[in-house]
mmCIF file of C-alpha atoms and ligand atoms in Angstrom:
data_model
loop_
_atom_site.group_PDB
_atom_site.id
_atom_site.type_symbol
_atom_site.label_atom_id
_atom_site.label_comp_id
_atom_site.label_asym_id
_atom_site.label_seq_id
_atom_site.Cartn_x
_atom_site.Cartn_y
_atom_site.Cartn_z
ATOM 1 C CA UNK C 1 -28.098 -65.304 -196.167
ATOM 2 C CA UNK C 2 -27.235 -68.582 -194.942
ATOM 3 C CA UNK C 3 -27.647 -68.789 -191.192
ATOM 4 C CA UNK C 4 -24.155 -67.614 -189.834
ATOM 5 C CA UNK C 5 -24.835 -69.536 -186.157
ATOM 6 C CA UNK C 6 -24.437 -73.271 -188.538
ATOM 7 C CA UNK C 7 -21.319 -71.806 -191.009
ATOM 8 C CA UNK C 8 -17.778 -72.957 -189.073
ATOM 9 C CA UNK C 9 -16.343 -69.521 -191.507
ATOM 10 C CA UNK C 10 -18.421 -66.557 -192.255
ATOM 11 C CA UNK C 11 -17.582 -62.865 -193.132
ATOM 12 C CA UNK C 12 -19.709 -59.829 -191.378
ATOM 13 C CA UNK C 13 -17.865 -55.688 -192.118
ATOM 14 C CA UNK C 14 -15.119 -55.234 -190.946
ATOM 15 C CA UNK C 15 -15.365 -53.631 -187.703
ATOM 16 C CA UNK C 16 -14.417 -50.650 -185.766
ATOM 17 C CA UNK C 17 -13.813 -50.048 -182.340
ATOM 18 C CA UNK C 18 -15.590 -46.994 -180.893
ATOM 19 C CA UNK C 19 -12.251 -46.031 -177.470
ATOM 20 C CA UNK C 20 -8.913 -47.147 -177.912
ATOM 21 C CA UNK C 21 -5.561 -45.700 -176.194
ATOM 22 C CA UNK C 22 -2.383 -46.027 -178.657
ATOM 23 C CA UNK C 23 -0.220 -43.685 -176.960
ATOM 24 C CA UNK C 24 2.762 -42.777 -178.764
ATOM 25 C CA UNK C 25 6.659 -43.442 -179.482
ATOM 26 C CA UNK C 26 7.573 -47.940 -178.597
ATOM 27 C CA UNK C 27 4.188 -48.655 -177.475
ATOM 28 C CA UNK C 28 2.228 -47.376 -180.815
ATOM 29 C CA UNK C 29 4.247 -49.216 -182.555
ATOM 30 C CA UNK C 30 3.241 -51.736 -180.907
ATOM 31 C CA UNK C 31 -0.170 -51.717 -180.850
ATOM 32 C CA UNK C 32 -1.685 -49.873 -183.170
ATOM 33 C CA UNK C 33 -0.816 -53.017 -185.788
ATOM 34 C CA UNK C 34 -2.763 -54.953 -182.986
ATOM 35 C CA UNK C 35 -5.026 -52.916 -183.941
ATOM 36 C CA UNK C 36 -5.435 -52.251 -188.184
ATOM 37 C CA UNK C 37 -5.418 -56.595 -187.923
ATOM 38 C CA UNK C 38 -8.655 -56.184 -186.920
ATOM 39 C CA UNK C 39 -10.358 -53.041 -187.059
ATOM 40 C CA UNK C 40 -10.863 -50.641 -190.161
ATOM 41 C CA UNK C 41 -11.553 -47.320 -187.851
ATOM 42 C CA UNK C 42 -10.711 -46.869 -184.260
ATOM 43 C CA UNK C 43 -11.355 -44.002 -182.541
ATOM 44 C CA UNK C 44 -8.610 -42.170 -180.996
ATOM 45 C CA UNK C 45 -8.767 -41.045 -177.227
ATOM 46 C CA UNK C 46 -6.821 -37.899 -176.569
ATOM 47 C CA UNK C 47 -5.345 -39.171 -172.573
ATOM 48 C CA UNK C 48 -1.893 -38.629 -173.235
ATOM 49 C CA UNK C 49 1.023 -36.270 -171.502
ATOM 50 C CA UNK C 50 0.209 -32.976 -172.894
ATOM 51 C CA UNK C 51 -3.170 -33.753 -173.970
ATOM 52 C CA UNK C 52 -4.248 -33.453 -177.585
ATOM 53 C CA UNK C 53 -6.511 -30.753 -176.727
ATOM 54 C CA UNK C 54 -6.469 -28.767 -180.125
ATOM 55 C CA UNK C 55 -7.189 -29.491 -184.057
ATOM 56 C CA UNK C 56 -2.789 -28.568 -184.802
ATOM 57 C CA UNK C 57 -2.086 -31.060 -181.919
ATOM 58 C CA UNK C 58 -5.213 -34.272 -183.435
ATOM 59 C CA UNK C 59 -3.216 -33.847 -187.042
ATOM 60 C CA UNK C 60 0.367 -34.628 -185.646
ATOM 61 C CA UNK C 61 -0.993 -37.312 -183.854
ATOM 62 C CA UNK C 62 -3.058 -39.130 -186.464
ATOM 63 C CA UNK C 63 -0.204 -38.575 -188.738
ATOM 64 C CA UNK C 64 2.641 -40.884 -186.232
ATOM 65 C CA UNK C 65 -0.281 -43.707 -185.981
ATOM 66 C CA UNK C 66 -0.693 -44.228 -189.837
ATOM 67 C CA UNK C 67 2.837 -44.109 -189.955
ATOM 68 C CA UNK C 68 2.599 -47.404 -187.460
ATOM 69 C CA UNK C 69 0.021 -48.879 -190.199
ATOM 70 C CA UNK C 70 0.908 -52.170 -191.316
ATOM 71 C CA UNK C 71 1.003 -51.942 -195.264
ATOM 72 C CA UNK C 72 -1.445 -54.691 -195.539
ATOM 73 C CA UNK C 73 -4.155 -53.275 -193.683
ATOM 74 C CA UNK C 74 -6.201 -49.660 -193.877
ATOM 75 C CA UNK C 75 -7.498 -48.003 -191.639
ATOM 76 C CA UNK C 76 -8.424 -44.728 -190.426
ATOM 77 C CA UNK C 77 -7.998 -43.463 -186.981
ATOM 78 C CA UNK C 78 -10.764 -40.801 -185.975
ATOM 79 C CA UNK C 79 -9.520 -38.540 -183.933
ATOM 80 C CA UNK C 80 -10.887 -36.673 -180.745
ATOM 81 C CA UNK C 81 -9.576 -33.839 -178.533
ATOM 82 C CA UNK C 82 -9.691 -33.539 -175.251
ATOM 83 C CA UNK C 83 -12.139 -30.995 -173.445
ATOM 84 C CA UNK C 84 -10.250 -29.420 -170.105
ATOM 85 C CA UNK C 85 -11.530 -25.851 -168.759
ATOM 86 C CA UNK C 86 -10.110 -24.241 -171.067
ATOM 87 C CA UNK C 87 -11.407 -25.348 -174.642
ATOM 88 C CA UNK C 88 -12.572 -22.496 -176.742
ATOM 89 C CA UNK C 89 -15.581 -23.398 -178.736
ATOM 90 C CA UNK C 90 -14.247 -21.529 -181.921
ATOM 91 C CA UNK C 91 -10.914 -24.528 -181.656
ATOM 92 C CA UNK C 92 -13.800 -27.411 -181.279
ATOM 93 C CA UNK C 93 -15.703 -25.923 -183.985
ATOM 94 C CA UNK C 94 -12.336 -25.499 -185.775
ATOM 95 C CA UNK C 95 -11.516 -29.818 -185.850
ATOM 96 C CA UNK C 96 -15.449 -30.534 -186.632
ATOM 97 C CA UNK C 97 -15.382 -28.352 -189.628
ATOM 98 C CA UNK C 98 -11.301 -28.995 -190.821
ATOM 99 C CA UNK C 99 -12.911 -33.095 -190.402
ATOM 100 C CA UNK C 100 -9.217 -33.664 -187.989
ATOM 101 C CA UNK C 101 -11.995 -34.612 -184.926
ATOM 102 C CA UNK C 102 -15.079 -36.623 -184.637
ATOM 103 C CA UNK C 103 -15.951 -36.085 -181.292
ATOM 104 C CA UNK C 104 -15.032 -33.991 -178.126
ATOM 105 C CA UNK C 105 -13.700 -36.684 -174.931
ATOM 106 C CA UNK C 106 -14.365 -35.425 -170.888
ATOM 107 C CA UNK C 107 -12.729 -36.577 -168.558
ATOM 108 C CA UNK C 108 -13.306 -35.222 -165.397
ATOM 109 C CA UNK C 109 -9.598 -34.561 -163.369
ATOM 110 C CA UNK C 110 -8.244 -37.583 -160.699
ATOM 111 C CA UNK C 111 -11.611 -40.231 -162.866
ATOM 112 C CA UNK C 112 -8.511 -42.295 -164.568
ATOM 113 C CA UNK C 113 -5.581 -42.532 -166.202
ATOM 114 C CA UNK C 114 -4.059 -39.224 -167.817
ATOM 115 C CA UNK C 115 -7.037 -37.011 -166.284
ATOM 116 C CA UNK C 116 -5.432 -34.554 -164.072
ATOM 117 C CA UNK C 117 -5.605 -32.041 -166.894
ATOM 118 C CA UNK C 118 -9.934 -32.867 -166.680
ATOM 119 C CA UNK C 119 -12.249 -31.139 -165.198
ATOM 120 C CA UNK C 120 -13.685 -30.248 -161.767
ATOM 121 C CA UNK C 121 -15.965 -28.003 -162.281
ATOM 122 C CA UNK C 122 -18.218 -28.632 -165.420
ATOM 123 C CA UNK C 123 -20.792 -25.712 -165.477
ATOM 124 C CA UNK C 124 -16.624 -24.327 -166.944
ATOM 125 C CA UNK C 125 -17.683 -26.423 -170.393
ATOM 126 C CA UNK C 126 -21.290 -24.725 -171.218
ATOM 127 C CA UNK C 127 -20.154 -22.776 -173.469
ATOM 128 C CA UNK C 128 -17.947 -24.837 -175.273
ATOM 129 C CA UNK C 129 -20.737 -28.454 -174.683
ATOM 130 C CA UNK C 130 -23.176 -25.778 -176.438
ATOM 131 C CA UNK C 131 -21.297 -25.522 -179.501
ATOM 132 C CA UNK C 132 -20.889 -29.192 -180.229
ATOM 133 C CA UNK C 133 -24.859 -29.556 -179.262
ATOM 134 C CA UNK C 134 -25.779 -27.324 -181.885
ATOM 135 C CA UNK C 135 -23.210 -28.373 -184.618
ATOM 136 C CA UNK C 136 -24.214 -32.305 -183.503
ATOM 137 C CA UNK C 137 -20.063 -32.435 -182.396
ATOM 138 C CA UNK C 138 -21.056 -36.259 -180.148
ATOM 139 C CA UNK C 139 -19.648 -35.948 -176.474
ATOM 140 C CA UNK C 140 -17.615 -39.133 -175.430
ATOM 141 C CA UNK C 141 -17.737 -39.010 -171.851
ATOM 142 C CA UNK C 142 -16.760 -41.545 -169.168
ATOM 143 C CA UNK C 143 -17.962 -41.678 -166.374
ATOM 144 C CA UNK C 144 -17.272 -41.947 -163.500
ATOM 145 C CA UNK C 145 -17.140 -39.374 -160.464
ATOM 146 C CA UNK C 146 -13.529 -38.440 -158.829
ATOM 147 C CA UNK C 147 -14.800 -38.172 -155.716
ATOM 148 C CA UNK C 148 -13.150 -39.889 -153.251
ATOM 149 C CA UNK C 149 -15.753 -39.484 -150.728
ATOM 150 C CA UNK C 150 -17.351 -42.053 -152.618
ATOM 151 C CA UNK C 151 -17.095 -46.270 -153.019
ATOM 152 C CA UNK C 152 -15.536 -46.779 -156.282
ATOM 153 C CA UNK C 153 -18.320 -49.219 -156.968
ATOM 154 C CA UNK C 154 -20.786 -46.568 -157.283
ATOM 155 C CA UNK C 155 -18.793 -44.266 -158.871
ATOM 156 C CA UNK C 156 -20.716 -44.292 -162.609
ATOM 157 C CA UNK C 157 -24.070 -44.723 -161.050
ATOM 158 C CA UNK C 158 -23.135 -41.189 -158.611
ATOM 159 C CA UNK C 159 -22.006 -39.828 -162.492
ATOM 160 C CA UNK C 160 -25.313 -40.570 -163.673
ATOM 161 C CA UNK C 161 -27.051 -37.806 -161.691
ATOM 162 C CA UNK C 162 -24.603 -35.821 -160.044
ATOM 163 C CA UNK C 163 -23.322 -34.580 -163.546
ATOM 164 C CA UNK C 164 -24.544 -36.761 -166.586
ATOM 165 C CA UNK C 165 -28.323 -36.503 -166.625
ATOM 166 C CA UNK C 166 -27.569 -32.362 -165.654
ATOM 167 C CA UNK C 167 -25.507 -32.017 -168.765
ATOM 168 C CA UNK C 168 -27.594 -33.437 -171.637
ATOM 169 C CA UNK C 169 -30.982 -31.491 -169.499
ATOM 170 C CA UNK C 170 -29.089 -28.110 -170.703
ATOM 171 C CA UNK C 171 -28.137 -29.348 -173.559
ATOM 172 C CA UNK C 172 -30.737 -31.907 -174.917
ATOM 173 C CA UNK C 173 -29.366 -31.987 -179.008
ATOM 174 C CA UNK C 174 -25.759 -33.047 -177.567
ATOM 175 C CA UNK C 175 -24.484 -36.569 -178.929
ATOM 176 C CA UNK C 176 -23.851 -38.789 -175.955
ATOM 177 C CA UNK C 177 -21.622 -42.004 -176.481
ATOM 178 C CA UNK C 178 -21.190 -43.024 -171.914
ATOM 179 C CA UNK C 179 -18.000 -45.060 -172.962
ATOM 180 C CA UNK C 180 -17.317 -48.581 -171.171
ATOM 181 C CA UNK C 181 -19.860 -48.379 -169.728
ATOM 182 C CA UNK C 182 -19.632 -50.708 -166.721
ATOM 183 C CA UNK C 183 -23.239 -51.266 -164.150
ATOM 184 C CA UNK C 184 -26.687 -51.932 -165.623
ATOM 185 C CA UNK C 185 -27.967 -48.389 -164.069
ATOM 186 C CA UNK C 186 -25.816 -47.181 -166.991
ATOM 187 C CA UNK C 187 -27.609 -49.109 -168.809
ATOM 188 C CA UNK C 188 -30.731 -48.521 -167.995
ATOM 189 C CA UNK C 189 -29.981 -45.199 -168.385
ATOM 190 C CA UNK C 190 -29.057 -45.224 -172.258
ATOM 191 C CA UNK C 191 -31.981 -48.095 -173.355
ATOM 192 C CA UNK C 192 -34.387 -44.081 -171.926
ATOM 193 C CA UNK C 193 -32.352 -41.876 -171.604
ATOM 194 C CA UNK C 194 -34.228 -40.598 -174.929
ATOM 195 C CA UNK C 195 -32.270 -39.571 -178.523
ATOM 196 C CA UNK C 196 -28.851 -38.870 -179.348
ATOM 197 C CA UNK C 197 -28.015 -40.930 -176.081
ATOM 198 C CA UNK C 198 -25.898 -44.025 -176.616
ATOM 199 C CA UNK C 199 -22.914 -46.644 -175.214
ATOM 200 C CA UNK C 200 -19.604 -48.349 -175.980
ATOM 201 C CA UNK C 201 -19.404 -51.495 -174.143
ATOM 202 C CA UNK C 202 -15.413 -52.604 -173.935
ATOM 203 C CA UNK C 203 -14.741 -56.755 -174.661
ATOM 204 C CA UNK C 204 -13.557 -57.164 -171.288
ATOM 205 C CA UNK C 205 -16.165 -56.044 -169.085
ATOM 206 C CA UNK C 206 -18.717 -59.037 -170.770
ATOM 207 C CA UNK C 207 -15.812 -60.723 -170.249
ATOM 208 C CA UNK C 208 -14.661 -60.365 -166.483
ATOM 209 C CA UNK C 209 -16.996 -59.117 -163.502
ATOM 210 C CA UNK C 210 -14.978 -58.553 -160.414
ATOM 211 C CA UNK C 211 -14.454 -61.853 -159.424
ATOM 212 C CA UNK C 212 -12.564 -62.890 -161.670
ATOM 213 C CA UNK C 213 -9.958 -59.588 -160.437
ATOM 214 C CA UNK C 214 -9.718 -59.523 -156.344
ATOM 215 C CA UNK C 215 -10.597 -63.370 -155.750
ATOM 216 C CA UNK C 216 -7.981 -65.847 -154.767
ATOM 217 C CA UNK C 217 -5.450 -63.750 -155.397
ATOM 218 C CA UNK C 218 -5.109 -59.705 -157.033
ATOM 219 C CA UNK C 219 -4.357 -59.874 -160.660
ATOM 220 C CA UNK C 220 -3.610 -56.129 -161.783
ATOM 221 C CA UNK C 221 -4.373 -57.002 -164.966
ATOM 222 C CA UNK C 222 -7.504 -57.556 -164.647
ATOM 223 C CA UNK C 223 -7.588 -53.617 -163.724
ATOM 224 C CA UNK C 224 -9.031 -51.587 -165.184
ATOM 225 C CA UNK C 225 -11.511 -48.587 -164.783
ATOM 226 C CA UNK C 226 -14.286 -48.167 -164.782
ATOM 227 C CA UNK C 227 -13.571 -51.440 -162.690
ATOM 228 C CA UNK C 228 -15.430 -54.428 -163.532
ATOM 229 C CA UNK C 229 -18.022 -55.055 -161.563
ATOM 230 C CA UNK C 230 -20.078 -57.429 -159.757
ATOM 231 C CA UNK C 231 -21.732 -60.731 -161.896
ATOM 232 C CA UNK C 232 -25.520 -59.399 -162.109
ATOM 233 C CA UNK C 233 -23.106 -56.281 -164.071
ATOM 234 C CA UNK C 234 -21.653 -57.915 -166.913
ATOM 235 C CA UNK C 235 -24.781 -60.159 -167.194
ATOM 236 C CA UNK C 236 -26.855 -56.462 -168.415
ATOM 237 C CA UNK C 237 -23.909 -55.759 -170.034
ATOM 238 C CA UNK C 238 -23.783 -58.770 -172.056
ATOM 239 C CA UNK C 239 -27.764 -58.003 -172.682
ATOM 240 C CA UNK C 240 -26.979 -54.872 -174.268
ATOM 241 C CA UNK C 241 -24.179 -55.488 -176.463
ATOM 242 C CA UNK C 242 -25.738 -58.907 -178.087
ATOM 243 C CA UNK C 243 -29.845 -57.024 -177.719
ATOM 244 C CA UNK C 244 -29.472 -55.587 -181.273
ATOM 245 C CA UNK C 245 -30.306 -52.305 -180.042
ATOM 246 C CA UNK C 246 -28.379 -49.334 -181.867
ATOM 247 C CA UNK C 247 -27.417 -48.111 -178.719
ATOM 248 C CA UNK C 248 -25.231 -49.547 -178.147
ATOM 249 C CA UNK C 249 -21.330 -50.660 -179.189
ATOM 250 C CA UNK C 250 -18.240 -51.702 -179.802
ATOM 251 C CA UNK C 251 -15.502 -49.712 -177.676
ATOM 252 C CA UNK C 252 -12.806 -52.034 -176.584
ATOM 253 C CA UNK C 253 -11.015 -49.751 -174.421
ATOM 254 C CA UNK C 254 -8.049 -51.147 -174.846
ATOM 255 C CA UNK C 255 -5.202 -49.813 -173.012
ATOM 256 C CA UNK C 256 -1.132 -50.409 -173.451
ATOM 257 C CA UNK C 257 0.287 -50.194 -169.604
ATOM 258 C CA UNK C 258 4.096 -51.657 -169.521
ATOM 259 C CA UNK C 259 4.106 -54.585 -167.472
ATOM 260 C CA UNK C 260 6.887 -53.027 -165.401
ATOM 261 C CA UNK C 261 3.845 -50.212 -164.391
ATOM 262 C CA UNK C 262 0.876 -52.917 -164.441
ATOM 263 C CA UNK C 263 3.102 -55.348 -162.133
ATOM 264 C CA UNK C 264 3.854 -53.275 -159.234
ATOM 265 C CA UNK C 265 2.787 -52.055 -155.542
ATOM 266 C CA UNK C 266 0.570 -49.433 -157.465
ATOM 267 C CA UNK C 267 -1.056 -50.329 -161.009
ATOM 268 C CA UNK C 268 -2.160 -48.673 -163.390
ATOM 269 C CA UNK C 269 -5.478 -48.952 -164.453
ATOM 270 C CA UNK C 270 -6.241 -50.577 -168.321
ATOM 271 C CA UNK C 271 -6.347 -53.655 -170.590
ATOM 272 C CA UNK C 272 -5.241 -54.213 -173.583
ATOM 273 C CA UNK C 273 -6.940 -56.408 -175.130
ATOM 274 C CA UNK C 274 -6.660 -54.868 -178.954
ATOM 275 C CA UNK C 275 -4.552 -58.178 -180.290
ATOM 276 C CA UNK C 276 -7.525 -60.785 -178.514
ATOM 277 C CA UNK C 277 -10.655 -58.154 -179.263
ATOM 278 C CA UNK C 278 -12.830 -59.321 -182.093
ATOM 279 C CA UNK C 279 -12.084 -63.316 -181.432
ATOM 280 C CA UNK C 280 -12.703 -63.154 -177.431
ATOM 281 C CA UNK C 281 -15.548 -61.037 -178.350
ATOM 282 C CA UNK C 282 -17.007 -63.690 -181.512
ATOM 283 C CA UNK C 283 -16.300 -66.490 -178.981
ATOM 284 C CA UNK C 284 -18.626 -63.993 -176.236
ATOM 285 C CA UNK C 285 -21.318 -63.583 -178.994
ATOM 286 C CA UNK C 286 -20.891 -68.296 -180.012
ATOM 287 C CA UNK C 287 -21.694 -68.568 -176.359
ATOM 288 C CA UNK C 288 -24.294 -66.360 -175.893
ATOM 289 C CA UNK C 289 -26.285 -68.165 -178.893
ATOM 290 C CA UNK C 290 -25.911 -64.366 -180.625
ATOM 291 C CA UNK C 291 -23.471 -64.405 -182.945
ATOM 292 C CA UNK C 292 -25.807 -63.094 -185.493
ATOM 293 C CA UNK C 293 -25.676 -60.158 -183.942
ATOM 294 C CA UNK C 294 -22.123 -59.753 -183.334
ATOM 295 C CA UNK C 295 -22.034 -57.525 -186.568
ATOM 296 C CA UNK C 296 -24.683 -54.450 -186.324
ATOM 297 C CA UNK C 297 -22.690 -54.606 -182.445
ATOM 298 C CA UNK C 298 -18.842 -54.537 -183.974
ATOM 299 C CA UNK C 299 -19.105 -53.409 -187.261
ATOM 300 C CA UNK C 300 -22.999 -51.347 -188.018
ATOM 301 C CA UNK C 301 -24.229 -49.594 -184.723
ATOM 302 C CA UNK C 302 -21.372 -46.837 -184.241
ATOM 303 C CA UNK C 303 -20.609 -45.976 -187.571
ATOM 304 C CA UNK C 304 -24.349 -44.958 -187.885
ATOM 305 C CA UNK C 305 -24.721 -43.202 -184.267
ATOM 306 C CA UNK C 306 -21.701 -41.079 -185.746
ATOM 307 C CA UNK C 307 -23.659 -40.112 -189.128
ATOM 308 C CA UNK C 308 -20.174 -41.890 -190.703
ATOM 309 C CA UNK C 309 -20.876 -45.297 -193.553
ATOM 310 C CA UNK C 310 -20.625 -48.361 -193.015
ATOM 311 C CA UNK C 311 -17.329 -50.644 -193.739
ATOM 312 C CA UNK C 312 -16.382 -51.462 -197.526
ATOM 313 C CA UNK C 313 -14.229 -54.353 -196.216
ATOM 314 C CA UNK C 314 -14.653 -57.061 -194.872
ATOM 315 C CA UNK C 315 -13.069 -59.720 -192.125
ATOM 316 C CA UNK C 316 -13.730 -63.716 -192.166
ATOM 317 C CA UNK C 317 -15.083 -65.283 -188.617
ATOM 318 C CA UNK C 318 -13.862 -68.667 -188.310
ATOM 319 C CA UNK C 319 -15.174 -71.432 -186.312
ATOM 320 C CA UNK C 320 -11.656 -73.748 -184.950
ATOM 321 C CA UNK C 321 -12.085 -76.554 -182.973
ATOM 322 C CA UNK C 322 -9.842 -76.162 -180.798
ATOM 323 C CA UNK C 323 -9.339 -73.135 -178.960
ATOM 324 C CA UNK C 324 -6.906 -70.655 -180.932
ATOM 325 C CA UNK C 325 -3.573 -69.374 -178.765
ATOM 326 C CA UNK C 326 -2.822 -65.568 -179.221
ATOM 327 C CA UNK C 327 0.283 -64.561 -178.143
ATOM 328 C CA UNK C 328 0.329 -63.663 -174.097
ATOM 329 C CA UNK C 329 2.511 -60.635 -174.945
ATOM 330 C CA UNK C 330 4.114 -57.639 -177.302
ATOM 331 C CA UNK C 331 6.906 -56.806 -177.141
ATOM 332 C CA UNK C 332 7.004 -52.601 -176.614
ATOM 333 C CA UNK C 333 11.130 -51.462 -176.359
ATOM 334 C CA UNK C 334 13.564 -53.477 -173.810
ATOM 335 C CA UNK C 335 9.456 -54.417 -171.822
ATOM 336 C CA UNK C 336 5.883 -55.709 -172.412
ATOM 337 C CA UNK C 337 2.764 -55.009 -172.616
ATOM 338 C CA UNK C 338 0.538 -58.177 -171.296
ATOM 339 C CA UNK C 339 -2.415 -58.572 -174.036
ATOM 340 C CA UNK C 340 -6.187 -60.011 -171.913
ATOM 341 C CA UNK C 341 -6.439 -63.059 -171.026
ATOM 342 C CA UNK C 342 -10.164 -64.339 -170.834
ATOM 343 C CA UNK C 343 -9.895 -66.963 -168.716
ATOM 344 C CA UNK C 344 -11.417 -69.059 -171.523
ATOM 345 C CA UNK C 345 -10.523 -70.745 -174.260
ATOM 346 C CA UNK C 346 -11.476 -68.985 -177.180
ATOM 347 C CA UNK C 347 -12.075 -71.513 -180.490
ATOM 348 C CA UNK C 348 -12.336 -68.184 -183.293
ATOM 349 C CA UNK C 349 -10.083 -66.819 -185.869
ATOM 350 C CA UNK C 350 -10.187 -62.708 -187.246
ATOM 351 C CA UNK C 351 -9.195 -62.326 -190.535
ATOM 352 C CA UNK C 352 -9.298 -59.154 -192.495
ATOM 353 C CA UNK C 353 -10.290 -59.527 -195.893
ATOM 354 C CA UNK C 354 -7.251 -58.774 -197.982
ATOM 355 C CA UNK C 355 -9.023 -56.003 -199.225
ATOM 356 C CA UNK C 356 -6.960 -52.100 -198.908
ATOM 357 C CA UNK C 357 -10.178 -51.101 -198.945
ATOM 358 C CA UNK C 358 -12.307 -49.710 -196.096
HETATM 359 C C1 NCD V 401 -7.585 -45.953 -169.832
HETATM 360 C C2 NCD V 401 -6.203 -45.486 -170.649
HETATM 361 O O1 NCD V 401 -4.931 -46.583 -169.394
HETATM 362 O O2 NCD V 401 -6.334 -44.920 -170.880
HETATM 363 N N1 NCD V 401 -7.120 -46.350 -168.242
HETATM 364 C C3 NCD V 401 -8.428 -47.474 -167.550
HETATM 365 O O3 NCD V 401 -8.361 -47.560 -166.318
HETATM 366 N N2 NCD V 401 -10.074 -47.638 -168.964
HETATM 367 C C4 NCD V 401 -8.006 -44.379 -169.782
HETATM 368 C C5 NCD V 401 -9.564 -45.157 -169.676
HETATM 369 O O4 NCD V 401 -10.867 -45.162 -170.829
HETATM 370 O O5 NCD V 401 -10.034 -44.818 -168.477
HETATM 371 ZN ZN1 ZN V 402 -9.939 -45.300 -172.175
#
């Protein structure tokens, strides 16, 4: 194969997004097409109100998502269940066996958007985790403690030692994804963590550090959880993503919030990136001299972790002389959702081959 670094356009296997929020209603209708344009599959987070807790919730939610997929794209939502202290091993196993959910999401209660039904006492989820380890169902974790006494910039590293390590020691066979890793310590934990651990990395955490959010004015559209950290942490994420290590793969954490909820005194956490995620990622990999590693990160490693086949459909990535303009916002009902602006020009376009294939 020719070296993609010197080609203006090339194909890679269609990417998957291993962490996305679609919400429901008007927002769902607005954002699902944005993801389907660039991704063949996405792992859909269950933090609706009320959450997606069981087989039948997941089936119904998947149906609502599929109803918003544009005809021209083949797109498969992969569903997750929301872990609560009341989750029953039997129900989780039933969803795994039926294939209606492929993973379970752990939110520490209070850690992030719609996490109130999450877990306070981690002992209570021991039976479910045991069952998941037994049947090979992965646990996706929001890796932050929800402890007000812990500085918000330290909540991920404290989670690793206080929550994640004890869970993994008790369940060595449990497959775990440290979702949206944001710190150097998180990257090291995953690299040195033995078998069964991987991490998703978002596009925005590869693109911004906390200065972009806070210096020269407070920019709520860059506020998300886990919050962006110092530049040295962004650099660690970039090294991990472009390293080719199979333990790291793309999960955009594209998290739409209406402008009303972002441009206000207490802004919601979440950045909506679906519209420009793949071109933005191509720009970041290109700038790092690692465009040849993009396919592994965006289209290969995640499927391997989840024991799923790689997508047979392709996406064409094209480098353009002039910066490409992406929509600044997507309409949803009477309001709109701001699209992530990485703060640097994007010279890449991504287009799914018209396939109707995966
Ligand atoms: C997410 C959301 O809005 O649902 N917010 C965010 O800041 N990332 C939840 C999450 O993944 O933490
Ligand atoms: Zn998320």
